[in-house]
Protein backbone atom coordinates (compact mmCIF):
# COMPACT_ATOMS: atom_id res chain seq x y z
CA UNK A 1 33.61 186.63 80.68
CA UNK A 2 34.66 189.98 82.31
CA UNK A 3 34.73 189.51 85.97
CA UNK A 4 34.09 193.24 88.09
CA UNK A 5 37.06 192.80 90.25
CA UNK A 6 39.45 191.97 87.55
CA UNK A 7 40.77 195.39 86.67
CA UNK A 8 41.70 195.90 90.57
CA UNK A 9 42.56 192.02 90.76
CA UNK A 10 45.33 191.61 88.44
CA UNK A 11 47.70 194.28 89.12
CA UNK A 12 47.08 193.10 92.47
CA UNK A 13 48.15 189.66 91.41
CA UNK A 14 51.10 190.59 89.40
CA UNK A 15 52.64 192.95 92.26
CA UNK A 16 52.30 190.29 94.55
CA UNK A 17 54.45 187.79 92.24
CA UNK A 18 56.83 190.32 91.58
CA UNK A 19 57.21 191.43 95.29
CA UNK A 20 57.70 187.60 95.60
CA UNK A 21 60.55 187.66 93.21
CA UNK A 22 62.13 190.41 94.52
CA UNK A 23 62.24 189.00 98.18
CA UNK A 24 63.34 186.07 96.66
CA UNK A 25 66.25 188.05 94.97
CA UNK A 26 67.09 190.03 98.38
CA UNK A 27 67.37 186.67 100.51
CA UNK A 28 69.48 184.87 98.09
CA UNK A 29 72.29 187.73 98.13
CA UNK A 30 71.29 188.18 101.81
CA UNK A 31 72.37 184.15 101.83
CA UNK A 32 75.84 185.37 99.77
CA UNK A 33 74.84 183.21 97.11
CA UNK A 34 76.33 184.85 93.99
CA UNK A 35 73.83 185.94 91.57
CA UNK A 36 73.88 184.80 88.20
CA UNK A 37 71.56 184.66 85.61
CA UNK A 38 70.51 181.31 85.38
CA UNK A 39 70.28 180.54 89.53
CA UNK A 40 67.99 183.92 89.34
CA UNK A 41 66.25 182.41 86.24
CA UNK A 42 65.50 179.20 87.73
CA UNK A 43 65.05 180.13 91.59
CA UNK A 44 62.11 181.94 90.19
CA UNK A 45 60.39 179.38 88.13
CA UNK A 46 61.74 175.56 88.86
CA UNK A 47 61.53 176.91 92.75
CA UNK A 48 58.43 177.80 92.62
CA UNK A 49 58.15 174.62 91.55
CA UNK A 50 59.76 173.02 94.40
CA UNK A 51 57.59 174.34 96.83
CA UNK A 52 54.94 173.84 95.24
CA UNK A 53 55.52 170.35 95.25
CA UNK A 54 56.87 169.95 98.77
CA UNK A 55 53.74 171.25 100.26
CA UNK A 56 51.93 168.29 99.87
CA UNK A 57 54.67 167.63 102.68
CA UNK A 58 54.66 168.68 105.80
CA UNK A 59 57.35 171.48 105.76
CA UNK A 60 58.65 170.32 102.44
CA UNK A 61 60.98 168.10 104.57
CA UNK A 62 63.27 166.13 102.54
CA UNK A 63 61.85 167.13 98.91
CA UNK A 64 62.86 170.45 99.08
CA UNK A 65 66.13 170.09 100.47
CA UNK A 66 67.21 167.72 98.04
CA UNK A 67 66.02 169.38 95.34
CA UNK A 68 67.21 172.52 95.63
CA UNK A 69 70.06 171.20 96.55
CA UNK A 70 70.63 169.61 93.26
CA UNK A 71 69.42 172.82 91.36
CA UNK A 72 71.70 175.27 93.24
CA UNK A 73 75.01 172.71 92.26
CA UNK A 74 73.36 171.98 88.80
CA UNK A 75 73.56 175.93 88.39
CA UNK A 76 77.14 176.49 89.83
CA UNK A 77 76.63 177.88 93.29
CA UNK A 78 77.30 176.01 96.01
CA UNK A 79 74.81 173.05 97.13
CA UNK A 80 74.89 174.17 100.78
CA UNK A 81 73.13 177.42 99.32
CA UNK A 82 70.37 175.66 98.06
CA UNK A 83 69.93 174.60 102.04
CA UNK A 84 70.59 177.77 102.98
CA UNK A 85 67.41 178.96 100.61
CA UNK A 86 65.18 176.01 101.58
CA UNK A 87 65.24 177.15 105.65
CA UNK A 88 65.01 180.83 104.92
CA UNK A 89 62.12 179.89 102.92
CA UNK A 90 60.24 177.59 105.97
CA UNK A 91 60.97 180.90 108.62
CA UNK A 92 57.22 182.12 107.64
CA UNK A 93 55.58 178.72 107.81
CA UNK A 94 57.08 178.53 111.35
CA UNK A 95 56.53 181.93 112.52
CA UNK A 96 52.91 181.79 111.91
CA UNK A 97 52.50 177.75 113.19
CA UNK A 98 53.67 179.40 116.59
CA UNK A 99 51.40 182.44 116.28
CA UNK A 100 48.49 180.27 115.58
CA UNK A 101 49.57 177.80 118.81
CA UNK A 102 49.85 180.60 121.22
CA UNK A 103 46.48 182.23 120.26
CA UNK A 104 45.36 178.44 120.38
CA UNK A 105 47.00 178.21 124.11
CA UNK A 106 45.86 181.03 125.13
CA UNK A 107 42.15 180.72 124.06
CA UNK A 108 42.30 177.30 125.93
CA UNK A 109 43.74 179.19 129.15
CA UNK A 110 41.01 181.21 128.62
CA UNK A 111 38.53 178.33 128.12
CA UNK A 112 39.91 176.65 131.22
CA UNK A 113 39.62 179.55 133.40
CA UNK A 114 36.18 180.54 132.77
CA UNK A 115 35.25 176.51 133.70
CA UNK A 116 36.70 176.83 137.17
């Protein structure tokens, strides 16, 4: 069935993944990982993978590290870059848990305040 939105929808899907990859691409030579074909290759697929999968846990702690870990020396860069990739990759997660606790904080200072 032909859904209205989908003619705006996809494209908007399929920039999205591909301004995914391409961050993706820009933090791993950010990280000085050297690029080759089959770390880019698999980065983008078996790591989506990865995080996928560590999401069921908090932070991905553990499963991702290890993981990519083992990909990244499978694929002939360094192991440590595979770390390296794994934290880069948690700095959103974190940056928005602490936006969401200080509007939480402060709409509880708020709260407080207007009780007194």
């Amino acid at each position: 069935a032909k859904s209205p939105g989908l003619p705006r929808g996809l494209p908007g899907v399929l920039g999205s993944r591909l301004l995914n990859w391409l961050g993706t691409i820009v933090v791993l030579t950010a990280a000085d990982i050297p690029l080759t074909p089959p770390l880019v290759v698999a980065s983008l697929s078996v790591g989506i993978l990865i995080t996928w999968l560590s999401n069921v846990i908090p932070l991905g702690l553990g499963l991702a590290d290890g993981t990519n870990y083992a990909l990244y020396g499978l694929l002939g860069a360094a192991p440590t870059a595979g770390l390296v990739f794994t934290m880069v990759n948690r700095v959103p997660t974190c940056v928005l848990a602490m936006m969401g606790l200080t509007v939480m904080a402060i709409a509880k200072a708020v709260h407080r305040r207007s009780d007194v």
